């Protein structure tokens, strides 16, 4: 993994140099691995498909126009995500019009711990449950319903798998806040999904072996 | 120090990210050995994260990638936006 990442970064640096030297078509290749990330980042902020797609396009175009300002000390992916965050926040400001409303809203009770839902019959949570469409849908809506600041962090960390430092940089907050909010987001999701994880269909034989993570 | 359940809950997220200090990690693991409730909470949270990272949970709009590259292609054709070194 480490070696792969390194190779990828090296190739990206080379791609960027070539793009800046005039081989602009290569920008298609440069962004290709991050299409999903750009969309999901925007979606976490604007919360609707059409706007998220608009923002993703805007972010990619902006990244192209500003590529000369990209410095190798950040990862290209982090830089691109930051652009997507800004694009989405701008869109949100326009649609909300209530410009006074802070995007970094204070959520009440942020200092209070969120307790997870106790599941006593944990041995009955088979991985099979994760395959159920119903659970996927429940997870999607639970994530969508998280308060904005939690959903954004959860998306970058657990959907897009950025690390704590990258998430902090993209959202312009400190790392400790990322950790605290991520913990809360995860506990909120555990609470809202507990009922789905509890009642599961009877296990089918041979199913476990087919799970991709086995 | 014997950890109680609430202490463990406070560290679930960090524990899953493998970012707790080694001593604390050991204490959490000792607690998990005998506490089914915390084990279940940990497992269910981990399962949620596995499911979350699965690309099928959030699907991209149909045709998204194609439209994105078309938009980019239009941008690349117009010379004015060409990136410059700064």
CSV table of C-alpha atoms in Angstrom, one decimal:
chain,number,residue,atom,x,y,z
A,1,UNK,CA,0.0,0.0,0.0
A,2,UNK,CA,2.7,2.4,1.0
A,3,UNK,CA,4.8,1.7,-2.1
A,4,UNK,CA,1.7,2.1,-4.3
A,5,UNK,CA,0.8,5.4,-2.8
A,6,UNK,CA,4.3,6.6,-3.4
A,7,UNK,CA,4.3,5.5,-7.0
A,8,UNK,CA,0.9,7.2,-7.5
A,9,UNK,CA,2.2,10.4,-6.0
A,10,UNK,CA,5.3,10.3,-8.1
A,11,UNK,CA,3.2,9.7,-11.3
A,12,UNK,CA,0.9,12.6,-10.3
A,13,UNK,CA,3.8,15.0,-9.9
A,14,UNK,CA,5.0,14.0,-13.3
A,15,UNK,CA,1.5,14.3,-14.8
A,16,UNK,CA,1.1,17.8,-13.3
A,17,UNK,CA,4.4,18.9,-14.7
A,18,UNK,CA,3.4,17.6,-18.2
A,19,UNK,CA,0.0,19.3,-18.0
A,20,UNK,CA,1.6,22.6,-17.1
A,21,UNK,CA,4.0,22.1,-19.9
A,22,UNK,CA,1.1,22.0,-22.3
A,23,UNK,CA,-0.1,18.4,-22.4
A,24,UNK,CA,-3.4,19.5,-21.0
A,25,UNK,CA,-5.4,16.4,-22.1
A,26,UNK,CA,-3.6,14.6,-19.3
A,27,UNK,CA,-5.8,16.4,-16.8
A,28,UNK,CA,-8.5,13.9,-17.5
A,29,UNK,CA,-6.2,11.2,-16.3
A,30,UNK,CA,-5.1,13.2,-13.3
A,31,UNK,CA,-8.6,13.6,-11.9
A,32,UNK,CA,-10.1,10.3,-12.9
A,33,UNK,CA,-9.3,8.5,-9.6
A,34,UNK,CA,-11.0,11.3,-7.6
A,35,UNK,CA,-14.3,11.7,-9.4
A,36,UNK,CA,-16.2,10.0,-6.7
A,37,UNK,CA,-14.4,11.8,-3.9
A,38,UNK,CA,-15.2,15.2,-5.5
A,39,UNK,CA,-18.8,14.3,-5.9
A,40,UNK,CA,-19.3,12.8,-2.4
A,41,UNK,CA,-17.5,15.8,-0.8
A,42,UNK,CA,-19.9,18.2,-2.5
A,43,UNK,CA,-22.9,16.1,-1.8
A,44,UNK,CA,-22.1,16.0,1.9
A,45,UNK,CA,-22.4,19.8,1.9
A,46,UNK,CA,-25.1,20.7,-0.6
A,47,UNK,CA,-27.2,17.5,0.0
A,48,UNK,CA,-28.7,17.1,-3.4
A,49,UNK,CA,-27.5,15.3,-6.5
A,50,UNK,CA,-27.9,18.1,-9.0
A,51,UNK,CA,-26.0,20.7,-7.0
A,52,UNK,CA,-23.4,18.2,-6.0
A,53,UNK,CA,-22.7,17.4,-9.7
A,54,UNK,CA,-22.5,21.1,-10.5
A,55,UNK,CA,-20.0,21.6,-7.7
A,56,UNK,CA,-18.0,18.6,-8.8
A,57,UNK,CA,-17.7,20.0,-12.3
A,58,UNK,CA,-16.9,23.5,-11.0
A,59,UNK,CA,-14.2,22.1,-8.7
A,60,UNK,CA,-12.6,20.1,-11.4
A,61,UNK,CA,-12.5,23.1,-13.8
A,62,UNK,CA,-11.2,25.3,-11.0
A,63,UNK,CA,-8.5,22.8,-10.2
A,64,UNK,CA,-7.4,22.8,-13.8
A,65,UNK,CA,-7.3,26.6,-14.0
A,66,UNK,CA,-5.3,26.8,-10.8
A,67,UNK,CA,-3.1,23.9,-11.3
A,68,UNK,CA,-0.1,26.2,-11.5
A,69,UNK,CA,-0.7,27.2,-7.9
A,70,UNK,CA,-0.6,23.6,-6.7
A,71,UNK,CA,2.4,23.0,-4.6
A,72,UNK,CA,3.7,19.5,-4.0
A,73,UNK,CA,3.7,19.7,-0.2
A,74,UNK,CA,0.0,18.8,-0.1
A,75,UNK,CA,-1.4,15.7,-1.7
A,76,UNK,CA,-3.1,16.5,-5.0
A,77,UNK,CA,-6.2,14.7,-3.7
A,78,UNK,CA,-6.4,16.8,-0.6
A,79,UNK,CA,-5.9,20.0,-2.6
A,80,UNK,CA,-8.8,18.9,-4.9
A,81,UNK,CA,-11.1,18.1,-2.1
A,82,UNK,CA,-10.4,21.5,-0.5
A,83,UNK,CA,-11.5,23.1,-3.8
A,84,UNK,CA,-14.6,20.9,-3.8
A,85,UNK,CA,-15.5,22.0,-0.3
A,86,UNK,CA,-15.1,25.6,-1.2
A,87,UNK,CA,-17.2,25.2,-4.3
A,88,UNK,CA,-19.9,23.5,-2.4
A,89,UNK,CA,-19.9,26.1,0.4
A,90,UNK,CA,-20.3,28.8,-2.1
A,91,UNK,CA,-23.2,27.0,-3.7
A,92,UNK,CA,-24.8,26.6,-0.4
A,93,UNK,CA,-24.4,30.3,0.4
A,94,UNK,CA,-26.1,31.2,-2.8
A,95,UNK,CA,-29.0,28.8,-2.4
A,96,UNK,CA,-29.5,29.6,1.3
A,97,UNK,CA,-29.1,33.3,0.7
A,98,UNK,CA,-29.2,33.7,4.5
A,99,UNK,CA,-25.6,34.7,4.4
A,100,UNK,CA,-25.5,35.4,8.1
A,101,UNK,CA,-25.9,31.8,8.8
A,102,UNK,CA,-22.6,30.4,9.7
A,103,UNK,CA,-21.5,27.2,8.0
A,104,UNK,CA,-19.6,26.2,11.0
A,105,UNK,CA,-22.7,26.4,13.1
A,106,UNK,CA,-22.5,25.6,16.7
A,107,UNK,CA,-24.4,22.4,17.6
A,108,UNK,CA,-25.9,22.4,21.0
A,109,UNK,CA,-24.5,20.0,23.5
A,110,UNK,CA,-21.4,19.3,21.5
A,111,UNK,CA,-19.5,18.7,24.7
A,112,UNK,CA,-22.0,16.1,25.9
A,113,UNK,CA,-21.0,12.5,25.1
A,114,UNK,CA,-23.3,10.6,22.7
A,115,UNK,CA,-23.9,7.1,24.1
A,116,UNK,CA,-24.1,4.2,21.8
A,117,UNK,CA,-27.1,2.0,21.8
A,118,UNK,CA,-26.4,-1.2,23.7
A,119,UNK,CA,-26.9,-4.3,21.7
A,120,UNK,CA,-26.9,-7.3,24.0
A,121,UNK,CA,-27.4,-10.0,21.4
A,122,UNK,CA,-24.3,-9.1,19.5
A,123,UNK,CA,-23.6,-12.6,18.3
A,124,UNK,CA,-26.6,-12.3,16.2
A,125,UNK,CA,-25.3,-9.5,14.0
A,126,UNK,CA,-24.2,-11.5,11.1
A,127,UNK,CA,-22.2,-9.9,8.3
A,128,UNK,CA,-25.1,-11.0,6.1
A,129,UNK,CA,-27.0,-8.1,7.6
A,130,UNK,CA,-24.6,-5.8,5.9
A,131,UNK,CA,-25.6,-7.1,2.5
A,132,UNK,CA,-29.2,-6.2,2.9
A,133,UNK,CA,-30.4,-3.4,0.8
A,134,UNK,CA,-32.7,-2.2,3.5
A,135,UNK,CA,-29.7,-1.6,5.8
A,136,UNK,CA,-27.9,0.3,3.1
A,137,UNK,CA,-30.9,2.5,2.7
A,138,UNK,CA,-31.2,3.0,6.4
A,139,UNK,CA,-27.5,3.9,6.5
A,140,UNK,CA,-27.9,6.4,3.6
A,141,UNK,CA,-30.7,8.2,5.3
A,142,UNK,CA,-29.1,8.1,8.7
A,143,UNK,CA,-26.0,9.8,7.2
A,144,UNK,CA,-28.0,12.3,5.3
A,145,UNK,CA,-29.9,13.2,8.5
A,146,UNK,CA,-26.8,13.8,10.5
A,147,UNK,CA,-26.3,17.5,11.4
A,148,UNK,CA,-24.2,19.2,8.7
A,149,UNK,CA,-20.9,19.4,10.6
A,150,UNK,CA,-21.0,15.8,11.5
A,151,UNK,CA,-22.1,14.6,8.0
A,152,UNK,CA,-19.2,16.5,6.4
A,153,UNK,CA,-16.6,15.0,8.6
A,154,UNK,CA,-18.0,11.5,8.4
A,155,UNK,CA,-18.1,11.7,4.6
A,156,UNK,CA,-14.5,12.7,4.3
A,157,UNK,CA,-13.2,10.3,6.9
A,158,UNK,CA,-15.4,7.2,6.5
A,159,UNK,CA,-16.8,7.4,3.0
A,160,UNK,CA,-13.8,8.9,1.3
A,161,UNK,CA,-11.3,7.6,3.7
A,162,UNK,CA,-9.2,10.8,4.1
A,163,UNK,CA,-7.0,10.8,7.2
A,164,UNK,CA,-7.6,13.1,10.1
A,165,UNK,CA,-5.1,15.7,9.0
A,166,UNK,CA,-6.5,15.8,5.4
A,167,UNK,CA,-10.0,16.1,6.7
A,168,UNK,CA,-9.0,18.9,9.0
A,169,UNK,CA,-7.2,20.7,6.2
A,170,UNK,CA,-10.1,20.3,3.7
A,171,UNK,CA,-12.7,21.7,6.1
A,172,UNK,CA,-10.5,24.3,7.7
A,173,UNK,CA,-10.8,23.0,11.3
A,174,UNK,CA,-8.4,21.6,13.7
A,175,UNK,CA,-7.6,17.9,14.0
A,176,UNK,CA,-8.9,17.5,17.5
A,177,UNK,CA,-12.3,18.8,16.3
A,178,UNK,CA,-12.3,16.3,13.5
A,179,UNK,CA,-11.7,13.4,16.0
A,180,UNK,CA,-14.4,14.7,18.4
A,181,UNK,CA,-17.0,15.2,15.7
A,182,UNK,CA,-16.2,12.0,14.0
A,183,UNK,CA,-16.7,10.1,17.2
A,184,UNK,CA,-20.0,11.7,17.7
A,185,UNK,CA,-21.1,11.1,14.2
A,186,UNK,CA,-20.2,7.4,14.4
A,187,UNK,CA,-22.1,7.1,17.7
A,188,UNK,CA,-25.1,8.8,16.3
A,189,UNK,CA,-25.1,6.4,13.4
A,190,UNK,CA,-24.7,3.4,15.7
A,191,UNK,CA,-27.7,4.6,17.6
A,192,UNK,CA,-29.9,5.1,14.6
A,193,UNK,CA,-28.9,1.8,13.0
A,194,UNK,CA,-29.0,-0.4,16.1
A,195,UNK,CA,-32.5,-1.6,15.4
A,196,UNK,CA,-31.5,-2.8,11.9
A,197,UNK,CA,-28.4,-4.5,13.2
A,198,UNK,CA,-30.4,-6.3,15.8
A,199,UNK,CA,-33.2,-7.9,13.8
A,200,UNK,CA,-31.6,-10.0,11.1
A,201,UNK,CA,-32.8,-12.7,8.9
A,202,UNK,CA,-31.8,-16.2,9.8
A,203,UNK,CA,-28.2,-16.9,8.5
A,204,UNK,CA,-27.9,-18.7,5.3
A,205,UNK,CA,-25.2,-21.3,5.0
A,206,UNK,CA,-22.2,-20.5,3.0
A,207,UNK,CA,-22.8,-16.8,3.0
A,208,UNK,CA,-19.9,-15.7,5.1
A,209,UNK,CA,-17.3,-17.1,2.8
A,210,UNK,CA,-18.6,-14.9,0.0
A,211,UNK,CA,-18.1,-11.7,1.9
A,212,UNK,CA,-15.4,-9.6,0.2
A,213,UNK,CA,-13.7,-8.8,3.5
A,214,UNK,CA,-13.4,-12.4,4.6
B,1,UNK,CA,-7.3,1.2,36.6
B,2,UNK,CA,-10.4,-0.8,35.7
B,3,UNK,CA,-12.3,0.8,32.8
B,4,UNK,CA,-16.0,1.1,32.9
B,5,UNK,CA,-18.3,0.9,29.9
B,6,UNK,CA,-18.6,4.6,29.5
B,7,UNK,CA,-14.9,5.0,29.4
B,8,UNK,CA,-14.7,2.4,26.6
B,9,UNK,CA,-17.5,4.2,24.7
B,10,UNK,CA,-15.7,7.4,24.8
B,11,UNK,CA,-12.8,5.8,23.0
B,12,UNK,CA,-14.6,3.6,20.5
B,13,UNK,CA,-13.9,5.8,17.5
B,14,UNK,CA,-10.2,6.2,18.3
B,15,UNK,CA,-10.0,2.5,19.0
B,16,UNK,CA,-11.4,1.7,15.6
B,17,UNK,CA,-8.9,4.1,14.0
B,18,UNK,CA,-6.1,2.4,16.0
B,19,UNK,CA,-5.1,5.7,17.4
B,20,UNK,CA,-5.4,5.0,21.1
B,21,UNK,CA,-2.2,4.8,23.2
B,22,UNK,CA,-1.0,1.2,23.7
B,23,UNK,CA,-1.7,1.1,27.4
B,24,UNK,CA,-5.3,2.3,26.9
B,25,UNK,CA,-5.7,-0.2,24.1
B,26,UNK,CA,-4.8,-3.0,26.4
B,27,UNK,CA,-7.2,-1.9,29.0
B,28,UNK,CA,-10.0,-1.6,26.4
B,29,UNK,CA,-9.2,-5.1,25.2
B,30,UNK,CA,-9.3,-6.5,28.7
B,31,UNK,CA,-12.7,-4.9,29.2
B,32,UNK,CA,-14.0,-6.2,25.9
B,33,UNK,CA,-13.0,-9.7,26.9
B,34,UNK,CA,-15.7,-9.8,29.5
B,35,UNK,CA,-18.2,-7.2,28.4
B,36,UNK,CA,-20.6,-8.3,25.8
B,37,UNK,CA,-22.4,-5.0,25.6
B,38,UNK,CA,-19.2,-3.1,24.7
B,39,UNK,CA,-18.1,-5.8,22.3
B,40,UNK,CA,-21.5,-5.5,20.5
B,41,UNK,CA,-21.2,-1.8,20.3
B,42,UNK,CA,-17.8,-2.0,18.9
B,43,UNK,CA,-18.7,-4.7,16.4
B,44,UNK,CA,-21.8,-2.9,15.2
B,45,UNK,CA,-19.9,0.4,14.8
B,46,UNK,CA,-17.2,-1.4,12.9
B,47,UNK,CA,-19.8,-3.0,10.7
B,48,UNK,CA,-21.4,0.4,10.0
B,49,UNK,CA,-18.0,1.7,8.9
B,50,UNK,CA,-17.5,-1.3,6.6
B,51,UNK,CA,-20.8,-0.7,5.0
B,52,UNK,CA,-20.2,3.0,4.7
B,53,UNK,CA,-16.9,2.5,2.8
B,54,UNK,CA,-18.7,0.2,0.3
B,55,UNK,CA,-19.2,2.0,-3.0
B,56,UNK,CA,-22.6,0.5,-3.4
B,57,UNK,CA,-24.0,2.4,-0.4
B,58,UNK,CA,-23.7,5.7,-2.2
B,59,UNK,CA,-23.9,5.5,-5.9
B,60,UNK,CA,-23.0,8.3,-8.3
B,61,UNK,CA,-25.6,9.7,-10.6
B,62,UNK,CA,-25.9,7.8,-13.9
B,63,UNK,CA,-23.7,9.5,-16.5
B,64,UNK,CA,-21.9,11.7,-13.9
B,65,UNK,CA,-18.4,10.7,-15.0
B,66,UNK,CA,-19.2,11.2,-18.7
B,67,UNK,CA,-20.7,14.7,-18.1
B,68,UNK,CA,-17.8,15.6,-15.9
B,69,UNK,CA,-15.2,14.8,-18.6
B,70,UNK,CA,-17.3,16.5,-21.2
B,71,UNK,CA,-17.3,19.7,-19.2
B,72,UNK,CA,-13.6,19.4,-18.6
B,73,UNK,CA,-13.0,18.8,-22.3
B,74,UNK,CA,-14.9,22.1,-23.1
B,75,UNK,CA,-12.6,23.8,-20.6
B,76,UNK,CA,-9.5,22.4,-22.1
B,77,UNK,CA,-10.5,23.6,-25.6
B,78,UNK,CA,-10.9,27.1,-24.4
B,79,UNK,CA,-7.5,28.6,-24.1
B,80,UNK,CA,-8.3,31.3,-21.7
B,81,UNK,CA,-8.5,29.1,-18.7
B,82,UNK,CA,-5.2,27.4,-19.3
B,83,UNK,CA,-3.2,26.9,-16.1
B,84,UNK,CA,-0.1,29.0,-15.8
B,85,UNK,CA,2.8,28.5,-13.5
B,86,UNK,CA,2.9,31.0,-10.8
